[in-house]
JSON list of C-alpha atoms in Angstrom, two decimals:
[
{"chain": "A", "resi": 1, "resn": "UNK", "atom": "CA", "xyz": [-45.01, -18.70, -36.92]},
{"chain": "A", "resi": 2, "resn": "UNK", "atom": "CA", "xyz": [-46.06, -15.25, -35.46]},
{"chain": "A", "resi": 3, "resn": "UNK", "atom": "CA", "xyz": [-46.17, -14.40, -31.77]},
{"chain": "A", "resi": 4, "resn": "UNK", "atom": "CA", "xyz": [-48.80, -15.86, -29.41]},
{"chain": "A", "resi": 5, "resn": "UNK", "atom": "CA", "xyz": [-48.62, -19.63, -31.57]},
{"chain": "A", "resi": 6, "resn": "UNK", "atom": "CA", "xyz": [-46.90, -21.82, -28.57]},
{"chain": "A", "resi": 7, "resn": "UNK", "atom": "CA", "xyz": [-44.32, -23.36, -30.11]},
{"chain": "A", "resi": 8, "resn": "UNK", "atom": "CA", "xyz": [-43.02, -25.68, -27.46]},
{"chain": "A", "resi": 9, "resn": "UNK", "atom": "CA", "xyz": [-45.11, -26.97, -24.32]},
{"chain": "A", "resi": 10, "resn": "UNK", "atom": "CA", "xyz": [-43.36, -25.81, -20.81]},
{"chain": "A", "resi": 11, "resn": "UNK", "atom": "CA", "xyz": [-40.62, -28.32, -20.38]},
{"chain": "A", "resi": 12, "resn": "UNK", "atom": "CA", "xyz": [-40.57, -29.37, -23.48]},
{"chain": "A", "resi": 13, "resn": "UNK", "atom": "CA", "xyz": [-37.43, -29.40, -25.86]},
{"chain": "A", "resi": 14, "resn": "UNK", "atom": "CA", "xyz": [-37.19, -30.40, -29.54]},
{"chain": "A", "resi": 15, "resn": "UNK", "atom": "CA", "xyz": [-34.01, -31.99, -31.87]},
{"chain": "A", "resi": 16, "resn": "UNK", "atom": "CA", "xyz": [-32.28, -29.66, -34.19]},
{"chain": "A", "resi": 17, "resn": "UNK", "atom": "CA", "xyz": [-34.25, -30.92, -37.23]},
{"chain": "A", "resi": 18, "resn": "UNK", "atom": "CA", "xyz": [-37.86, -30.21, -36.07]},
{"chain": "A", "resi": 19, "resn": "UNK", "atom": "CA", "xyz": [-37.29, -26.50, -36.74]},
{"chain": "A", "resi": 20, "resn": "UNK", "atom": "CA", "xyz": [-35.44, -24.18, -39.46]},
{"chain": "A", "resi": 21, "resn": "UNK", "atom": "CA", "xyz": [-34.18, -21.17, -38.93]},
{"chain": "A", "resi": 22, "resn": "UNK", "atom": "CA", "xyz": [-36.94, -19.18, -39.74]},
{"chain": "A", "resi": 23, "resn": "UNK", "atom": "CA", "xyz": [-38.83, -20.43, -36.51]},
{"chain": "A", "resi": 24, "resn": "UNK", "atom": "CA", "xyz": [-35.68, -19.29, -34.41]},
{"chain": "A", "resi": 25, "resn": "UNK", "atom": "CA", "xyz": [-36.84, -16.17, -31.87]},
{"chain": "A", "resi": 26, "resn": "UNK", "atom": "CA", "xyz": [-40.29, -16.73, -32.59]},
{"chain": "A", "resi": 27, "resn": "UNK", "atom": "CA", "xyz": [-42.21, -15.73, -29.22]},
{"chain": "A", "resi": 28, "resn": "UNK", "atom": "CA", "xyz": [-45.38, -16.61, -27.06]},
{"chain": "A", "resi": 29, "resn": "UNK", "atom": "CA", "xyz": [-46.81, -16.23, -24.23]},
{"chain": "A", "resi": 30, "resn": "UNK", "atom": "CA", "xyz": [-46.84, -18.84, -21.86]},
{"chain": "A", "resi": 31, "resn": "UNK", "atom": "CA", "xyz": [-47.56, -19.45, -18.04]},
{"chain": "A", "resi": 32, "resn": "UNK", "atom": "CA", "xyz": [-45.31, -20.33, -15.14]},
{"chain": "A", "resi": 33, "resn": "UNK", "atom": "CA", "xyz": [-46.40, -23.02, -13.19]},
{"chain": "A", "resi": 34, "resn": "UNK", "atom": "CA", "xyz": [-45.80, -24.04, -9.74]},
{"chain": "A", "resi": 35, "resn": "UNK", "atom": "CA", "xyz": [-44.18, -27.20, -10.64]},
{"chain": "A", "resi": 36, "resn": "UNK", "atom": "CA", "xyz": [-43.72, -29.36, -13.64]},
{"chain": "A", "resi": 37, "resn": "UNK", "atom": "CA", "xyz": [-47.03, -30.87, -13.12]},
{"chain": "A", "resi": 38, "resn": "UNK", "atom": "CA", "xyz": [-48.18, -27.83, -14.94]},
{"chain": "A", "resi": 39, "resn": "UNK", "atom": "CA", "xyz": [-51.40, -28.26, -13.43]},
{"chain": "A", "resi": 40, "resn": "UNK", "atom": "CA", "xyz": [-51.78, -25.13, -10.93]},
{"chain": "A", "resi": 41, "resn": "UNK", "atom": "CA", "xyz": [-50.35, -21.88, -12.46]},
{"chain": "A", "resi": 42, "resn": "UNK", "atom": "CA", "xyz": [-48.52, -19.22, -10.37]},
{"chain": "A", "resi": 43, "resn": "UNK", "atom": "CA", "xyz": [-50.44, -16.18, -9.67]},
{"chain": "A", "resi": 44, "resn": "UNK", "atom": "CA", "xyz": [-49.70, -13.55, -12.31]},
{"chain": "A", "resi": 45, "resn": "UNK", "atom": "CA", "xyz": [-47.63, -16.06, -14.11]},
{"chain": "A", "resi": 46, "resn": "UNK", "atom": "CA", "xyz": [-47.41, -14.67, -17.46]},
{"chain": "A", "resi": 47, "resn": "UNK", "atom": "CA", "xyz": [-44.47, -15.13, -19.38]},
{"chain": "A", "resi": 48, "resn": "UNK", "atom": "CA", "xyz": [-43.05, -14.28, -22.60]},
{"chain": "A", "resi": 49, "resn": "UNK", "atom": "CA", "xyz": [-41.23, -17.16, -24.07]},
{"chain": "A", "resi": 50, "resn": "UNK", "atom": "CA", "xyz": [-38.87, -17.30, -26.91]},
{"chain": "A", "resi": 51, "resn": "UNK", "atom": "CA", "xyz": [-37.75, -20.20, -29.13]},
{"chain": "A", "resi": 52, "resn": "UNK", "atom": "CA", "xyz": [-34.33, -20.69, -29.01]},
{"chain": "A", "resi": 53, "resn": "UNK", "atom": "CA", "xyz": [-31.20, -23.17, -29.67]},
{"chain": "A", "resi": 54, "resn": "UNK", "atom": "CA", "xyz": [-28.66, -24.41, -27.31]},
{"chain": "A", "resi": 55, "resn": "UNK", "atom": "CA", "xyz": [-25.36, -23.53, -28.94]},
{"chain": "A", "resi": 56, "resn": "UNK", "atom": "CA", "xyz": [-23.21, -23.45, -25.51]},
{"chain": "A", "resi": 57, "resn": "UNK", "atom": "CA", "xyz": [-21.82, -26.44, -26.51]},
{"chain": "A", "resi": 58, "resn": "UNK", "atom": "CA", "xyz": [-22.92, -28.34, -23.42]},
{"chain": "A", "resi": 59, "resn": "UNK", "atom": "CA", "xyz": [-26.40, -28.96, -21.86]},
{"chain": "A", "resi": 60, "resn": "UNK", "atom": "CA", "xyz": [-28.08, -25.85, -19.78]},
{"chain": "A", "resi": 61, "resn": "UNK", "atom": "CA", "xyz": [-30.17, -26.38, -16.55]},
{"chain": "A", "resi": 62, "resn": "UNK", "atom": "CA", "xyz": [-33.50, -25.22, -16.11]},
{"chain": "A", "resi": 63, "resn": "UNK", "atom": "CA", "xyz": [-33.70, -21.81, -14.22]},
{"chain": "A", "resi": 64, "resn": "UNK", "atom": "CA", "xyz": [-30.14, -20.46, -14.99]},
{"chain": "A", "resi": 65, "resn": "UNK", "atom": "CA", "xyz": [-29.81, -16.67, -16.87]},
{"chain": "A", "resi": 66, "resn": "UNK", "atom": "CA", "xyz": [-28.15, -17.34, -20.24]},
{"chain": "A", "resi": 67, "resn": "UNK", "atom": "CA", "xyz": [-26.72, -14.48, -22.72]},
{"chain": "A", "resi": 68, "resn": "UNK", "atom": "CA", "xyz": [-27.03, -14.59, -26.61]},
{"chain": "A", "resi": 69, "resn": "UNK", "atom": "CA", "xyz": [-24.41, -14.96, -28.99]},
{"chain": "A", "resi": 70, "resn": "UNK", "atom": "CA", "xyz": [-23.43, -12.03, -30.95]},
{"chain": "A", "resi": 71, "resn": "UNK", "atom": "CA", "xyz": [-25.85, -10.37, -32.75]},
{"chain": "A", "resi": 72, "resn": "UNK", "atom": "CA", "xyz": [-28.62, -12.96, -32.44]},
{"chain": "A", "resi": 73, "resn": "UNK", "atom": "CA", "xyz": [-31.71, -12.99, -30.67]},
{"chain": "A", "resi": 74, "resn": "UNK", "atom": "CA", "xyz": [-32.03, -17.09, -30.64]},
{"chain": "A", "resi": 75, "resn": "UNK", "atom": "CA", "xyz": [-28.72, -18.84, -30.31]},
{"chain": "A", "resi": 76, "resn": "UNK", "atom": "CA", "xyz": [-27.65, -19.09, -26.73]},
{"chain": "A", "resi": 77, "resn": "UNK", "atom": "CA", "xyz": [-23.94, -19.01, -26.07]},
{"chain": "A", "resi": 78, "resn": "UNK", "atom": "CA", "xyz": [-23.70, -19.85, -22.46]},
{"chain": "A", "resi": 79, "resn": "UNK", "atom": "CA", "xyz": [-24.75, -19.09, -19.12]},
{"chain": "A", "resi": 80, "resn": "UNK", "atom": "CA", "xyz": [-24.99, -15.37, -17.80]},
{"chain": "A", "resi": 81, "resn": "UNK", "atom": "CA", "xyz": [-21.60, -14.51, -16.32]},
{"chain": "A", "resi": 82, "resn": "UNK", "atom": "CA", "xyz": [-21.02, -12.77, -12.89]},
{"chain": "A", "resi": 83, "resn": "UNK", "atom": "CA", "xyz": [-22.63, -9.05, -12.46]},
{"chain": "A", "resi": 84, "resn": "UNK", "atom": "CA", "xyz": [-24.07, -9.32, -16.39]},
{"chain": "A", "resi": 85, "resn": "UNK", "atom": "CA", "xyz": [-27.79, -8.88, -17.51]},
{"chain": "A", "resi": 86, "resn": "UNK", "atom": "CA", "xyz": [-29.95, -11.66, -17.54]},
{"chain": "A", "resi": 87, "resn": "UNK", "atom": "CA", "xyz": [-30.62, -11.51, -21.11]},
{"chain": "A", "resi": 88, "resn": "UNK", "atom": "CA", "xyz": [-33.37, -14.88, -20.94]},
{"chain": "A", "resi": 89, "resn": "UNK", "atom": "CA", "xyz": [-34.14, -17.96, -18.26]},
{"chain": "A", "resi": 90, "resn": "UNK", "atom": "CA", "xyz": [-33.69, -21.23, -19.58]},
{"chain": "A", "resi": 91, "resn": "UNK", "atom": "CA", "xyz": [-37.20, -22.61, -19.22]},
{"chain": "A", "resi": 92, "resn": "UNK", "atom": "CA", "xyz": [-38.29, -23.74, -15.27]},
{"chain": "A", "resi": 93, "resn": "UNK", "atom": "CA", "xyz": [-40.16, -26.42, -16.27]},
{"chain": "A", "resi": 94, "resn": "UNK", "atom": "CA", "xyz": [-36.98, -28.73, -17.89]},
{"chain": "A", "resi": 95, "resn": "UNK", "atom": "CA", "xyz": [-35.88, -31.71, -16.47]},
{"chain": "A", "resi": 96, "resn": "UNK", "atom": "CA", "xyz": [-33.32, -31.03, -14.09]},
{"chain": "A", "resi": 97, "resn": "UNK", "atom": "CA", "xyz": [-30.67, -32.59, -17.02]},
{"chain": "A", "resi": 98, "resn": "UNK", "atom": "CA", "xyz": [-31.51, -29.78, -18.77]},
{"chain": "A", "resi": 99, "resn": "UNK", "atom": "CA", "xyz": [-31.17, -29.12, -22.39]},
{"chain": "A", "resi": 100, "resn": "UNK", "atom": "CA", "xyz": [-28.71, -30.98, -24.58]},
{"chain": "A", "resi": 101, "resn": "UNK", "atom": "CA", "xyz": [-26.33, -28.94, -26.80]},
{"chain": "A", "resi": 102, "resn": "UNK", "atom": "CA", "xyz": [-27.96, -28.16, -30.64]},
{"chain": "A", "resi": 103, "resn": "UNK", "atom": "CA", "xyz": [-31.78, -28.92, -29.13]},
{"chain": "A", "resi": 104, "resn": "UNK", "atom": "CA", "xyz": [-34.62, -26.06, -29.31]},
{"chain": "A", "resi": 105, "resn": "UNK", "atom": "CA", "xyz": [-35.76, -24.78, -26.08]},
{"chain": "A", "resi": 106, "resn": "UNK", "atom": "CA", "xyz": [-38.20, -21.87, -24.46]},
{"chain": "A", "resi": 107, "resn": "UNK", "atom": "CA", "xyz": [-36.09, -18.99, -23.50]},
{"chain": "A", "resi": 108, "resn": "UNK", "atom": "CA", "xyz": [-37.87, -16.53, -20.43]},
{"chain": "A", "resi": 109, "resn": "UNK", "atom": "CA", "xyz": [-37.56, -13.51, -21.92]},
{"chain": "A", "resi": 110, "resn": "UNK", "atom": "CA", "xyz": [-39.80, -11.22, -19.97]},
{"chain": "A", "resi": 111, "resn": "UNK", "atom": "CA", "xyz": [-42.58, -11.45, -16.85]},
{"chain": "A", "resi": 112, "resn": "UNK", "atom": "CA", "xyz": [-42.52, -13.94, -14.14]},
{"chain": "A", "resi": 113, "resn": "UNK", "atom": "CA", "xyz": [-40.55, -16.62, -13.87]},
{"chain": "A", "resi": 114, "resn": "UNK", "atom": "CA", "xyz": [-38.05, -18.75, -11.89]},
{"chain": "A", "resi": 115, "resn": "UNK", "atom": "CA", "xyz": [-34.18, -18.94, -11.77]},
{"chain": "A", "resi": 116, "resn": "UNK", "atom": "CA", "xyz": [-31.42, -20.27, -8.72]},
{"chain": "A", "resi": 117, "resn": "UNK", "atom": "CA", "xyz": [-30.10, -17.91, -6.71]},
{"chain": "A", "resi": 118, "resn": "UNK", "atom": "CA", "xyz": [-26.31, -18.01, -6.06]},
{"chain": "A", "resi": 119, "resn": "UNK", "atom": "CA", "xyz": [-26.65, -16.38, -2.26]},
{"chain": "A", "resi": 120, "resn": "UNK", "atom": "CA", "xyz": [-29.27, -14.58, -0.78]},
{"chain": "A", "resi": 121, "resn": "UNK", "atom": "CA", "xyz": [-31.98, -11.97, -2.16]},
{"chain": "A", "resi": 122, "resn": "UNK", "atom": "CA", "xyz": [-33.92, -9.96, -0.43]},
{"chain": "A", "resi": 123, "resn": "UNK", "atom": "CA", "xyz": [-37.79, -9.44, -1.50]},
{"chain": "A", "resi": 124, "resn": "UNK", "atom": "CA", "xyz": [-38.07, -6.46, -4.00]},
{"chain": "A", "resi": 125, "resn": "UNK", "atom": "CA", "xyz": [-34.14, -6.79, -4.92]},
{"chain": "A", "resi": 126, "resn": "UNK", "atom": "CA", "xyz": [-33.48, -5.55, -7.92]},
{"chain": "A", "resi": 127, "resn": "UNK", "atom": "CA", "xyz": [-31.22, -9.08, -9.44]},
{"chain": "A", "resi": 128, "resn": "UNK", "atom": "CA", "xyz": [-28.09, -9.08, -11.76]},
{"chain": "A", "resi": 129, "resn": "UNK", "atom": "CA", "xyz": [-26.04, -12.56, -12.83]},
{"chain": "A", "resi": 130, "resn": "UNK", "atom": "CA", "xyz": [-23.88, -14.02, -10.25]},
{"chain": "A", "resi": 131, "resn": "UNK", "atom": "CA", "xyz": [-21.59, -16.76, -11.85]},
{"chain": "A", "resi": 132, "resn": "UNK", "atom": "CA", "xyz": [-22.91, -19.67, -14.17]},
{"chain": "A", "resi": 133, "resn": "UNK", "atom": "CA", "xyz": [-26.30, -17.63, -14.79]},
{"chain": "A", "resi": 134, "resn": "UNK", "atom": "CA", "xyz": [-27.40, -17.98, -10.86]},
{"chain": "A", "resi": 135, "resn": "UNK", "atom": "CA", "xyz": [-29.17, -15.14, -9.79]},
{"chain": "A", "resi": 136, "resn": "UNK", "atom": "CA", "xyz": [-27.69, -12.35, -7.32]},
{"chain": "A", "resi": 137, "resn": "UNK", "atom": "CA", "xyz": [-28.67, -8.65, -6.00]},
{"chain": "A", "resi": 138, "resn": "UNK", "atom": "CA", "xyz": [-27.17, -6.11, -7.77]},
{"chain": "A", "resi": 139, "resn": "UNK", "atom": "CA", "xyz": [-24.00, -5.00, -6.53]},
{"chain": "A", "resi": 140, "resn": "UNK", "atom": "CA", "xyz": [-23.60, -1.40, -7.14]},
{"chain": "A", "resi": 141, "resn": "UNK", "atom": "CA", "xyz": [-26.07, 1.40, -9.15]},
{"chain": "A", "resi": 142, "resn": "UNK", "atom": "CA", "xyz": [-25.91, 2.69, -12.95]},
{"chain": "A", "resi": 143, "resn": "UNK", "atom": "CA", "xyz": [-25.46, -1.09, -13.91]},
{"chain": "A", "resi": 144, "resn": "UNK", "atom": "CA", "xyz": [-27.85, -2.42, -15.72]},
{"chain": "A", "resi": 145, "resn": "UNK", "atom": "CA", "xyz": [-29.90, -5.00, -13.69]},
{"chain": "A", "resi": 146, "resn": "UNK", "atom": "CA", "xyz": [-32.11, -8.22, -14.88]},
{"chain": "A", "resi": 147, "resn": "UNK", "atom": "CA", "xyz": [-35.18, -7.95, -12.63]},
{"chain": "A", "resi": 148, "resn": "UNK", "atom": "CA", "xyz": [-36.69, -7.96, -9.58]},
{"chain": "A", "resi": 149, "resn": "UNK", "atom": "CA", "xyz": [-37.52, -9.83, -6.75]},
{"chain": "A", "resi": 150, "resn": "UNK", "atom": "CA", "xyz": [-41.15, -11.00, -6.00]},
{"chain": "A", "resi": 151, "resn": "UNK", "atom": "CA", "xyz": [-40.14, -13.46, -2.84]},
{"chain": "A", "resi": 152, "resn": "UNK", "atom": "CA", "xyz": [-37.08, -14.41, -1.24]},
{"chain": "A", "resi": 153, "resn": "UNK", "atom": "CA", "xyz": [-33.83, -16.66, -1.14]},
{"chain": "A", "resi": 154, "resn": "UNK", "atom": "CA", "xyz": [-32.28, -17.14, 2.21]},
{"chain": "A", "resi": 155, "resn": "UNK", "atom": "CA", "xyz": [-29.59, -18.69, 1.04]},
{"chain": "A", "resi": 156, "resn": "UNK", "atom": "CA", "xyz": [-27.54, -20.26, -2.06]},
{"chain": "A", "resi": 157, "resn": "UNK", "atom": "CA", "xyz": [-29.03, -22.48, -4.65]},
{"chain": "A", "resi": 158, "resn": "UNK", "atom": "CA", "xyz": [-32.60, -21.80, -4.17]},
{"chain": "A", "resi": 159, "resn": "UNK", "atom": "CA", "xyz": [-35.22, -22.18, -6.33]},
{"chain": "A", "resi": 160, "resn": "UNK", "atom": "CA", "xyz": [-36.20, -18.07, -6.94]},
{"chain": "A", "resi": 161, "resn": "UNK", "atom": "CA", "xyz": [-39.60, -16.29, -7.92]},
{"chain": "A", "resi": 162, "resn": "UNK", "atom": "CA", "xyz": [-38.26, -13.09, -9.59]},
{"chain": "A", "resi": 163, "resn": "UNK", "atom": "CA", "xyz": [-39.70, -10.85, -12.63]},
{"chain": "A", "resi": 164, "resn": "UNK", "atom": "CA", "xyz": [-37.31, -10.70, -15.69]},
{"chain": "A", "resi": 165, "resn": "UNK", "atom": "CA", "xyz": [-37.65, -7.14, -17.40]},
{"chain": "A", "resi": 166, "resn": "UNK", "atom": "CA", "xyz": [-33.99, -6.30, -18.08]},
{"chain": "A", "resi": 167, "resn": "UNK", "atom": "CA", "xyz": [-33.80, -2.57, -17.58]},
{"chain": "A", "resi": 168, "resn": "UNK", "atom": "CA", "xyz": [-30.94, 0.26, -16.87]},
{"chain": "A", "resi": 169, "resn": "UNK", "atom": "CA", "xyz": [-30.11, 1.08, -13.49]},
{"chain": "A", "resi": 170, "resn": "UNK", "atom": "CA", "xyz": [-30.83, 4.62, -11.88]}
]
């Protein structure tokens, strides 16, 4: 499977046995849609997606940053920890259970997409992980930061419009 071949349809998540290993990172762009009618795009929606497995060892909810295991690219080890990169968004478009441990899943890993913000974000933020891969502003300079903010949170546990391009601080 090469790049641009969708592999999984937005919200969509697969059992351990539908791929191999060889699928594993494979990536695609996708679009990010307003809701999980995925009938009316977001403007500028573009995403890259990446296929990935859920080896946290527990489900992961839709919208939360997640960090890769140890030199892989594909296995996701948990949810993005307080004031760490945002190395992918589990994908918006899940069912709020999430994905189940072991199952295939879309991984953001770059343009516009959603995550839950942990307090609030002002509009052109630049964000960083708060705890449990919730999204924050970044809480000093020369860290590395996750993104930015295209709208904003006024509070905790909101449903956040930000632009994942992980990049070092300035």
């Amino acid at each position: 499977m090469g790049r641009n071949t969708q592999v999984l349809k937005p919200g969509e998540t697969a059992e351990a046995q539908r791929f191999s290993e060889k699928a594993a990172a494979t990536e695609w762009e996708a679009k990010l849609y307003t809701d999980n009618s995925l009938e009316e795009p977001v403007d500028g929606g573009q995403v890259v997606a990446r296929l990935c497995r859920n080896d946290s060892g527990g489900a992961l909810l839709p919208k939360r940053g997640i960090k890769f295991a140890a030199s892989s690219t594909w296995k996701v080890a948990s949810y993005s920890g307080s004031s760490e990169p945002v190395e992918g968004v589990v994908d918006p478009h899940l069912p709020s259970a999430g994905v189940a441990d072991g199952e295939w899943f879309a991984v953001h890993v770059k343009g516009k997409t959603r995550g839950v913000s942990s307090a609030a974000i002002a509009d052109a933020a630049k964000i960083e992980s708060a705890a449990n891969g919730k999204l924050v502003t970044l809480s000093s300079f020369g860290e590395t930061y996750s993104g930015l903010s295209v709208d904003v949170a006024s509070g905790a546990d909101e449903d956040h419009l930000f632009v994942l391009n992980p990049v070092k601080a300035s």
